[in-house]
Coordinates of C-alpha atoms in Angstrom, one line a residue:
X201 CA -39.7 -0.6 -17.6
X202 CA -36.2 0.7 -16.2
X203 CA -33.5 -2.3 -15.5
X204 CA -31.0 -1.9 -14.0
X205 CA -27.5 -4.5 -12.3
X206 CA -26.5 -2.9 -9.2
X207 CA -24.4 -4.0 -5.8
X208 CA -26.5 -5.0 -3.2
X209 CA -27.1 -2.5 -0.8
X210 CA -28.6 -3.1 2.5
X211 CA -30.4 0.0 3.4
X212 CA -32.1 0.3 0.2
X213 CA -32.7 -3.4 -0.7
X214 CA -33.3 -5.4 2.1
X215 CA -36.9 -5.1 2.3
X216 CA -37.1 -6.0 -1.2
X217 CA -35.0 -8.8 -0.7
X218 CA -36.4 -10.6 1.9
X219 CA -40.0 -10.2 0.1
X220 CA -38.7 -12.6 -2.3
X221 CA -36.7 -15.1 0.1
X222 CA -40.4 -15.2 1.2
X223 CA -42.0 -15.3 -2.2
X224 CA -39.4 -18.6 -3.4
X225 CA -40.2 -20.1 -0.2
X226 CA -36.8 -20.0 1.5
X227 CA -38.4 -18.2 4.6
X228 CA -42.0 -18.3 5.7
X229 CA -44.1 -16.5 8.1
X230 CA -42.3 -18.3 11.2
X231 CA -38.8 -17.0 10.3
X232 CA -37.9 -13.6 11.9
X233 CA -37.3 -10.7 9.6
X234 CA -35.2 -9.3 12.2
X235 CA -33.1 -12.5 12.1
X236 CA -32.6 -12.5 8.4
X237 CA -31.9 -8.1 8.5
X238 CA -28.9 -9.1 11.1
X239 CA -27.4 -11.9 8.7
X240 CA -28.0 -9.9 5.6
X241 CA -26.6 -6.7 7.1
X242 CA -23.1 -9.0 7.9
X243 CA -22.7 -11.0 4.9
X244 CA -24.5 -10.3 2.0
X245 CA -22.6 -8.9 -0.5
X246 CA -23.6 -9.4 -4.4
X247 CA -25.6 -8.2 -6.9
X248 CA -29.5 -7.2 -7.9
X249 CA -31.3 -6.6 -10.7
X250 CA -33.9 -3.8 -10.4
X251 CA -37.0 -3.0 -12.3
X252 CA -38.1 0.5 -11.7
X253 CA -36.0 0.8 -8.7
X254 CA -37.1 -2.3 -6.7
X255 CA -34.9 -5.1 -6.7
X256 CA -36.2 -8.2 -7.9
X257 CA -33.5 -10.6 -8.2
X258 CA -30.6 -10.9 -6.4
X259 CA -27.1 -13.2 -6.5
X260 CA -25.4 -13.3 -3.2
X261 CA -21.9 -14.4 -3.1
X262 CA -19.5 -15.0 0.2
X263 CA -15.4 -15.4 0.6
X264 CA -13.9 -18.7 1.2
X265 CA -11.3 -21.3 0.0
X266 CA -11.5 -25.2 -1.5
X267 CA -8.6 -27.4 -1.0
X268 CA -6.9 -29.1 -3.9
X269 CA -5.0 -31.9 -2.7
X270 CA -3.1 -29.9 0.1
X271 CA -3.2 -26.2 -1.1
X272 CA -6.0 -23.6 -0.3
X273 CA -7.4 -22.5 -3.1
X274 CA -9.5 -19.0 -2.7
X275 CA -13.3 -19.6 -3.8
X276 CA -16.1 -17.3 -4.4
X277 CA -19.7 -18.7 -3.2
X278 CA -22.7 -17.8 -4.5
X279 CA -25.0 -18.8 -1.3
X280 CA -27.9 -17.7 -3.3
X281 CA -29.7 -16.6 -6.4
X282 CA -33.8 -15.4 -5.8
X283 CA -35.6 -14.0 -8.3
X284 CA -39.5 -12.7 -7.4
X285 CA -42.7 -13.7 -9.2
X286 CA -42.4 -10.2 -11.3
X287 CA -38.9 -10.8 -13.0
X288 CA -38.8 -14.6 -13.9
X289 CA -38.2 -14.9 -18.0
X290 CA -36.6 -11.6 -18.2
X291 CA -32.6 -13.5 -17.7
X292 CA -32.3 -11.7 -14.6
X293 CA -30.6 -14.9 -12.5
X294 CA -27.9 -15.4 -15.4
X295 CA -27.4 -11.8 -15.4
X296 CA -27.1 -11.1 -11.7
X297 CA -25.1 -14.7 -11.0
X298 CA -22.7 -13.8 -13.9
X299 CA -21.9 -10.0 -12.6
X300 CA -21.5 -11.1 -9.4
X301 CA -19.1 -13.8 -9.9
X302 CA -17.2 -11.4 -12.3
X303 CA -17.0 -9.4 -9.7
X304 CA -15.1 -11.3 -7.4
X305 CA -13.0 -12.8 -10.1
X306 CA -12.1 -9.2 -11.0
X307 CA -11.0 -8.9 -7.2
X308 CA -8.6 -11.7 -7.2
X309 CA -10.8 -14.5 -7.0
X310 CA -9.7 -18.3 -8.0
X311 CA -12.3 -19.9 -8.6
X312 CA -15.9 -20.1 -7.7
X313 CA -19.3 -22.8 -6.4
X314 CA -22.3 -22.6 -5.9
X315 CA -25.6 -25.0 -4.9
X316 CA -27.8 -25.8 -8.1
X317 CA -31.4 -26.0 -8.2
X318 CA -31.0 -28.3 -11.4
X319 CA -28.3 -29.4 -13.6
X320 CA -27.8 -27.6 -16.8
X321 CA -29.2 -23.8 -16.0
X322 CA -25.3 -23.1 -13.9
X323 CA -23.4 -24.5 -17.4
X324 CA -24.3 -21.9 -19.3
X325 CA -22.1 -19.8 -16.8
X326 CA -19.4 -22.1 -17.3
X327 CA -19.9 -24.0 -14.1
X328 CA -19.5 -28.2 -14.0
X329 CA -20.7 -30.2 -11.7
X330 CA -19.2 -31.5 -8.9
X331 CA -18.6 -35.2 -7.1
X332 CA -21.4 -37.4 -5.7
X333 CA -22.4 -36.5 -2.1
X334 CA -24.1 -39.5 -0.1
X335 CA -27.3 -39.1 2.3
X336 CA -27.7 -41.5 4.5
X337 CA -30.9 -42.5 7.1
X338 CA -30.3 -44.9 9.7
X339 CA -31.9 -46.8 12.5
X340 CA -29.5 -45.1 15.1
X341 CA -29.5 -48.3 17.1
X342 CA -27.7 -50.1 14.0
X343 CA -24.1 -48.3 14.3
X344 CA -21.5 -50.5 15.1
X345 CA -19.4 -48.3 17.3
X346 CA -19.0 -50.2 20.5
X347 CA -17.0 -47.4 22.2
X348 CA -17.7 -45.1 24.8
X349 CA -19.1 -41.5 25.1
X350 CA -18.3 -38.3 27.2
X351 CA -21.7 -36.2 28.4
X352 CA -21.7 -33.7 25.3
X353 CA -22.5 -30.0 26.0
X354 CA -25.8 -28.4 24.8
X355 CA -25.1 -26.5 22.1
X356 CA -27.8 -23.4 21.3
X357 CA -28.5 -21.0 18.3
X358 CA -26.1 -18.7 20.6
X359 CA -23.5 -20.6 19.6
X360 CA -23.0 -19.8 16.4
X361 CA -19.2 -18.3 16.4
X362 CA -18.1 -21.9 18.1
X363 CA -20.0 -23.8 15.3
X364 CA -18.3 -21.4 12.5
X365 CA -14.5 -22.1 14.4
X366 CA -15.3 -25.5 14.6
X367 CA -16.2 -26.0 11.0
X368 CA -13.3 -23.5 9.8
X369 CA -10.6 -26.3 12.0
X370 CA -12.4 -29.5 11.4
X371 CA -10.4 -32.6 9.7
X372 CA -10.5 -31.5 5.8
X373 CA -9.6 -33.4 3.0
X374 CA -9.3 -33.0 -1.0
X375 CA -12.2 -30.6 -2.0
X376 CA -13.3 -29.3 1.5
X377 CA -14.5 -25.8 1.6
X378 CA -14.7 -23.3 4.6
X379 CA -16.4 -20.1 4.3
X380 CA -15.4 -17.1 5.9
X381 CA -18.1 -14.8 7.3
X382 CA -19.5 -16.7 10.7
X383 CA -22.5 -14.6 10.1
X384 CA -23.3 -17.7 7.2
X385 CA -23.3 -19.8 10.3
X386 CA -25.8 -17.8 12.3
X387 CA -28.0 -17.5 9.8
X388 CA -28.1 -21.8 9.2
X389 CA -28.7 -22.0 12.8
X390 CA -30.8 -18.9 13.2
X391 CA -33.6 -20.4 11.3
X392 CA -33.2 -24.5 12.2
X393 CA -36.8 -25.6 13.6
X394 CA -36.7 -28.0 16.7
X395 CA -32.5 -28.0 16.8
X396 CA -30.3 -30.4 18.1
X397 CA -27.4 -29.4 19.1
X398 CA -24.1 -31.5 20.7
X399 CA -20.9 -31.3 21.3
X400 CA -17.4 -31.0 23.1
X401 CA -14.7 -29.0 23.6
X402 CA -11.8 -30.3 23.5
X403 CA -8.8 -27.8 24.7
X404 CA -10.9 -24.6 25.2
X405 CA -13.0 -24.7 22.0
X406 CA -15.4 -26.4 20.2
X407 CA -13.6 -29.2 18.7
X408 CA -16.7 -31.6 17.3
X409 CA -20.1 -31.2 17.3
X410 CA -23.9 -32.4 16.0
X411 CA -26.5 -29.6 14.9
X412 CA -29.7 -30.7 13.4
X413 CA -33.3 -30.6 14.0
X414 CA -36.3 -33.1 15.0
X415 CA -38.9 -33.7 12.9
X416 CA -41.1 -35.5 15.7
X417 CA -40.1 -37.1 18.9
X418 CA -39.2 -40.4 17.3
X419 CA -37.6 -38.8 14.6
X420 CA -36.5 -38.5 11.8
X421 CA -33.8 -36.5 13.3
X422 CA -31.7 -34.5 10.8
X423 CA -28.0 -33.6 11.2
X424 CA -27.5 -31.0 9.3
X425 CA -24.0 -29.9 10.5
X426 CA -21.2 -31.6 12.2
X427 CA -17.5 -31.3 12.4
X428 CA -14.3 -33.0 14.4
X429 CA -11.2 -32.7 14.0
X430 CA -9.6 -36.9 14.6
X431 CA -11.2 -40.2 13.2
X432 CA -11.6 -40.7 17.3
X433 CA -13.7 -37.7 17.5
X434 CA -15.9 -38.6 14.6
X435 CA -16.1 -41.9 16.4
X436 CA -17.1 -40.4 19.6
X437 CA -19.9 -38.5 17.9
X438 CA -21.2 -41.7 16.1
X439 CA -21.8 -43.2 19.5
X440 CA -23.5 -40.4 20.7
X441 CA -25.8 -40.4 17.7
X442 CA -26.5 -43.9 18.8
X443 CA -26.8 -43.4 22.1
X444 CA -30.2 -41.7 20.7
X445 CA -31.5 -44.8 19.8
X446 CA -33.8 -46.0 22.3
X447 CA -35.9 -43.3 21.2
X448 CA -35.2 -42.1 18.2
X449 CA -36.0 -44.7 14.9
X450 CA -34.0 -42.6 12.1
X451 CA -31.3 -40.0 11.8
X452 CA -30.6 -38.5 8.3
X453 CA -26.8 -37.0 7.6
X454 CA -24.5 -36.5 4.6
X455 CA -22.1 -39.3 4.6
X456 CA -18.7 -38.6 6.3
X457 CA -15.9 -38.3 3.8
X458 CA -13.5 -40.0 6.1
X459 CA -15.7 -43.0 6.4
X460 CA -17.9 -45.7 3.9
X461 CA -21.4 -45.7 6.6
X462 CA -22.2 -49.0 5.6
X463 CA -18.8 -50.4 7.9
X464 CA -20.7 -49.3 10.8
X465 CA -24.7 -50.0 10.2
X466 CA -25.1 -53.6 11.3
X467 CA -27.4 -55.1 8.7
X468 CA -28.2 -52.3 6.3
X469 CA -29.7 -54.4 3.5
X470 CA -32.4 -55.8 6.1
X471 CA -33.3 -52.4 7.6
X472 CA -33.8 -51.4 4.5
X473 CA -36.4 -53.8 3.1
X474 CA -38.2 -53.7 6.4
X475 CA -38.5 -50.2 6.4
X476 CA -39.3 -49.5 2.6
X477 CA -42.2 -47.1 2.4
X478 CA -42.6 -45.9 6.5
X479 CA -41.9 -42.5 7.1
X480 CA -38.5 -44.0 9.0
X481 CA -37.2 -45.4 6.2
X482 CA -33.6 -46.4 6.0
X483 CA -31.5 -45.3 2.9
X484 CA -28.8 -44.4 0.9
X485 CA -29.2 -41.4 -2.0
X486 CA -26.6 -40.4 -4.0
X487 CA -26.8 -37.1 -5.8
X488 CA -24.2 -34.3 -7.1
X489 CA -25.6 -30.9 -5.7
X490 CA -22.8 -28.5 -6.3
X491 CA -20.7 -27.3 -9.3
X492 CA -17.5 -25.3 -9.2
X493 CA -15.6 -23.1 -12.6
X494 CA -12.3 -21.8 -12.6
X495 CA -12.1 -18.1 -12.6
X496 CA -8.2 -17.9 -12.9
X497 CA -6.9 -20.8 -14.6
X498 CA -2.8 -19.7 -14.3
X499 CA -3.4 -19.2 -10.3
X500 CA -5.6 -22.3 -10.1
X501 CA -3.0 -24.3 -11.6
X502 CA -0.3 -22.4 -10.1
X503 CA -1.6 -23.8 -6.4
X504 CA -1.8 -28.1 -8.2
X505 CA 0.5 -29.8 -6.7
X506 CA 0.8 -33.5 -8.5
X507 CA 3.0 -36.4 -7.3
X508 CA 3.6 -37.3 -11.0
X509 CA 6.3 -35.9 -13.5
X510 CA 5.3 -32.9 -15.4
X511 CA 2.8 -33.7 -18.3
X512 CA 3.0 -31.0 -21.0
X513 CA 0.2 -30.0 -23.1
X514 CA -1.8 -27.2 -25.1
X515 CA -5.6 -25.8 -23.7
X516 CA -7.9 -24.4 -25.8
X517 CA -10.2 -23.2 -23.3
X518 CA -13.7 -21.5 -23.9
X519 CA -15.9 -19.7 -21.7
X520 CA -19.6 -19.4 -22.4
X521 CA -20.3 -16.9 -19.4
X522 CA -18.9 -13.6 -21.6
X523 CA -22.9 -13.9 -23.3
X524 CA -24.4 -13.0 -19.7
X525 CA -22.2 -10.2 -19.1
X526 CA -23.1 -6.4 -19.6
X527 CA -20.6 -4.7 -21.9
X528 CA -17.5 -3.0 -19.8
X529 CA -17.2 -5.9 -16.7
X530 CA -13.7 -5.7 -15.9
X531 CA -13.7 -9.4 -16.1
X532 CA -14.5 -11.7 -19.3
X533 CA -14.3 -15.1 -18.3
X534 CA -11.2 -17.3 -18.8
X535 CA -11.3 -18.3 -22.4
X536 CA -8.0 -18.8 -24.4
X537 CA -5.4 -20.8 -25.0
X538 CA -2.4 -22.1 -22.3
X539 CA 0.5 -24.0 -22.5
X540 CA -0.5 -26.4 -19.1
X541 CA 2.4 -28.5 -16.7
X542 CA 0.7 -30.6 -14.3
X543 CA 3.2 -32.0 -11.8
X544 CA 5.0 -30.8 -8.5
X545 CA 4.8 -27.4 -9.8
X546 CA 2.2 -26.7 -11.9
X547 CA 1.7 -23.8 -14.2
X548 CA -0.6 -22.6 -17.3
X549 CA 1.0 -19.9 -19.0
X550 CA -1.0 -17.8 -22.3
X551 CA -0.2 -19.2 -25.7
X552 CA 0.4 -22.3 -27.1
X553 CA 3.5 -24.5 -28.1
X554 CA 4.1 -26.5 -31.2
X555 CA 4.8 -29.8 -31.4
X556 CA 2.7 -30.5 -28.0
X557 CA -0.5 -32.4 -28.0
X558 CA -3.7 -30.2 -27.1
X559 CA -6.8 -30.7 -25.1
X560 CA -10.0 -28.6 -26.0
X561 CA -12.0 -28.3 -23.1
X562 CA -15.3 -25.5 -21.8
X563 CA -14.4 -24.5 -18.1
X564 CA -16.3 -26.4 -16.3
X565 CA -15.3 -29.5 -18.2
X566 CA -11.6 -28.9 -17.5
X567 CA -12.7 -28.0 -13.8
X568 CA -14.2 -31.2 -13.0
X569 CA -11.2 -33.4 -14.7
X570 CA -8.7 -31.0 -12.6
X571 CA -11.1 -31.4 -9.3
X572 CA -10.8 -35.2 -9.6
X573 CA -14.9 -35.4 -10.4
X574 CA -14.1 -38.2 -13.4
X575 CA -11.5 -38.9 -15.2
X576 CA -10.6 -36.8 -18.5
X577 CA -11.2 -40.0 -20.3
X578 CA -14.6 -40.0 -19.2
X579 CA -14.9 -36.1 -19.4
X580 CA -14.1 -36.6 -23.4
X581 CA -17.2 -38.9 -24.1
X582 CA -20.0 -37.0 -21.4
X583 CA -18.9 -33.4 -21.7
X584 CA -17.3 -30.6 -23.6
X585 CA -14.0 -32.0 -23.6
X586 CA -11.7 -33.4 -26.1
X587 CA -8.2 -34.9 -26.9
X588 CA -6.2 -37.5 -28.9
X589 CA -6.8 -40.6 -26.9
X590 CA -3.0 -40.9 -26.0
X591 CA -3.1 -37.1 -24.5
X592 CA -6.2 -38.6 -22.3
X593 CA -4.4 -41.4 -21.0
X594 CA -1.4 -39.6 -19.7
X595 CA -4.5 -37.0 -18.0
X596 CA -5.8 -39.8 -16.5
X597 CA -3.2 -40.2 -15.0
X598 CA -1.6 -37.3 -13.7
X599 CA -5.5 -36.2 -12.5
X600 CA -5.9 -39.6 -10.2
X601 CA -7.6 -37.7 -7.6
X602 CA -9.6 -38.5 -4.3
X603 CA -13.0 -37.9 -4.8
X604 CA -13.6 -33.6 -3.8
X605 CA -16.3 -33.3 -0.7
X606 CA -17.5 -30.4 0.0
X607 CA -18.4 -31.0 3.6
X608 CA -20.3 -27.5 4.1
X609 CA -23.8 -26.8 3.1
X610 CA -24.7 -23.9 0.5

């Protein structure tokens, strides 16, 4: 049996490739090869793992940024990791995911998320987890937004490179991510069943918009995308969603990050007991589906800008994603030691400094206490992170970060 890592190549693996999107389930006999050669001939760019020349795994990764606080911080996505029915227990997905991120890290690359399938299997590539995201469903005739709406546009699979601007300028806040490529965007609207699209545009573009898909006439509806750019347009699209309501008996979206949805369900507690156990069931699921790892700890750090004065301090920093790589990667992971500043102007700089108090920390540990996802404090007794309890509390402070929301699906 020949193995063999190698860069995703469209003309040679594609076929391959969309054999085992097909095998995992993520496209079945309804969804267009056609569709999928177009997206995959735009944007995929990554890494497979082949067995006697066929590819049978493969870790595709896309271009974007994250904001931290205020600052743009350039992020590496993997959008996916497939491996077929022939390759599972051979450590192809480790190996694939790992080359690929290295990869873009060896090409300037700041950090780097991805979606997980399960918590735990991503750690061992260094990656923590990331904030709570809330999913909520709703009796659309429950919002409180007594205000008015405009007649929205229709908005079609066509218009995919709107959707993709729209997203790219919506309002974003701490943690938000954008990805580049608007192929992405085609492909999540390429293969949407029953869509619902709506929107506006406000000054010549698409400026806020629905897209989602209908499970059955009276729902559930699913909004699977939206974006605006004001609290007024978010408000707008809130009273179109209820406007849906004399027919529609549930919509299911991601919470707003702006927003707590429970301000604007009129008696959430009661729909929800009445509703317990009918397929229109109202609710309110919390669950943390993305993680995130440094990949350049002086450039990550060099982009933290903290309204606090400087805080001083050794890292020991270890990287457990050096054990997946194949010898000769031009990139190792991030492991070492730094003298850290957090403040106005942040900076981690090789080395470290006597007489200053030290925090040991894995990567994705230190990248979850500098995301805002819990406090170091909190870090120190659930994950691979540790300091003198006076060294925490200072951390704690300095790191009193909003909550990071993604607000894009991958």
């Amino acid at each position: 049996m020949k193995i063999e890592l190698d860069d995703y190549d469209h003309a040679r693996d594609f076929e391959a490739v969309d054999r085992i999107y097909r095998e995992v389930g993520w496209l079945d006999a309804e969804d267009d090869s056609k569709v999928h050669a177009d997206l995959s001939r735009a944007a995929y760019e990554g890494i497979v793992f082949r067995i006697d020349g066929q590819a049978e795994c493969a870790a595709i990764t896309a271009l974007g940024d994250m904001r931290h606080l205020h600052t743009d911080v350039d992020l590496a996505v993997v959008t996916g990791v497939t491996t077929s029915r022939v390759a599972r227990k051979l450590g192809a997905a480790k190996r694939v995911t790992a080359a690929a991120i290295a990869r873009r890290a060896a090409a300037g690359g700041e950090m780097a998320s991805l979606g997980m399938f399960e918590q735990g299997f991503y750690d061992r590539l260094g990656f923590g987890s990331g904030a709570y995201s809330r999913s909520v469903s709703f009796d659309p005739a429950s919002l409180k937004v007594d205000r008015r709406f405009r007649k929205p546009r229709r908005l079609t699979k066509e218009n995919w490179r709107d959707v993709h601007h729209a997203m790219c300028e919506r309002m974003r806040g701490h943690g938000s991510c954008v990805l580049q490529t608007p192929e992405i965007i085609r492909g999540e609207l390429a293969f949407t069943r029953n869509p619902i699209g709506l929107g506006y545009y406000d000054g010549g573009t698409l400026s806020h918009f629905l897209w989602g898909e209908a499970e059955a006439d009276h729902g559930p509806y699913r909004i699977s995308w939206y974006a605006y750019r004001t609290p007024e347009q978010l408000l707008e699209l809130l009273a179109l969603v209820r406007s849906l309501g004399d027919q529609v008996v549930v919509v299911n979206m991601e919470e707003p990050a702006e927003i707590q949805f429970q301000d604007v369900l009129s008696s959430p507690f009661r729909n929800r007991r009445l509703s317990q156990g009918s397929k229109y069931a109202n609710s309110h699921r919390t669950h943390a589906w993305w993680q995130a790892r440094m990949l350049n700890v002086p450039k990550c750090l060099a982009k933290t800008h903290l309204p606090v004065e400087n805080l001083d301090f050794n890292l020991v920093l270890t990287d457990p994603i050096a054990e997946h790589l194949d010898p000769g990667s031009g990139w190792c992971g991030v492991a070492g030691d730094y003298v850290v500043t957090l403040g106005e102007h942040s900076a981690a700089r090789p080395g470290l400094k006597a007489g200053l108090p030290t925090l040991r920390a894995s990567v994705g540990a230190f990248t979850r206490c500098w995301l805002g996802v819990r406090s170091p404090s909190v870090l120190a007794r659930t994950d691979d992170l540790d300091a003198d309890p006076g060294l925490l509390d200072q951390l704690d402070g300095a790191l009193r970060l909003p909550q990071p929301q993604i607000g894009w699906d991958y």
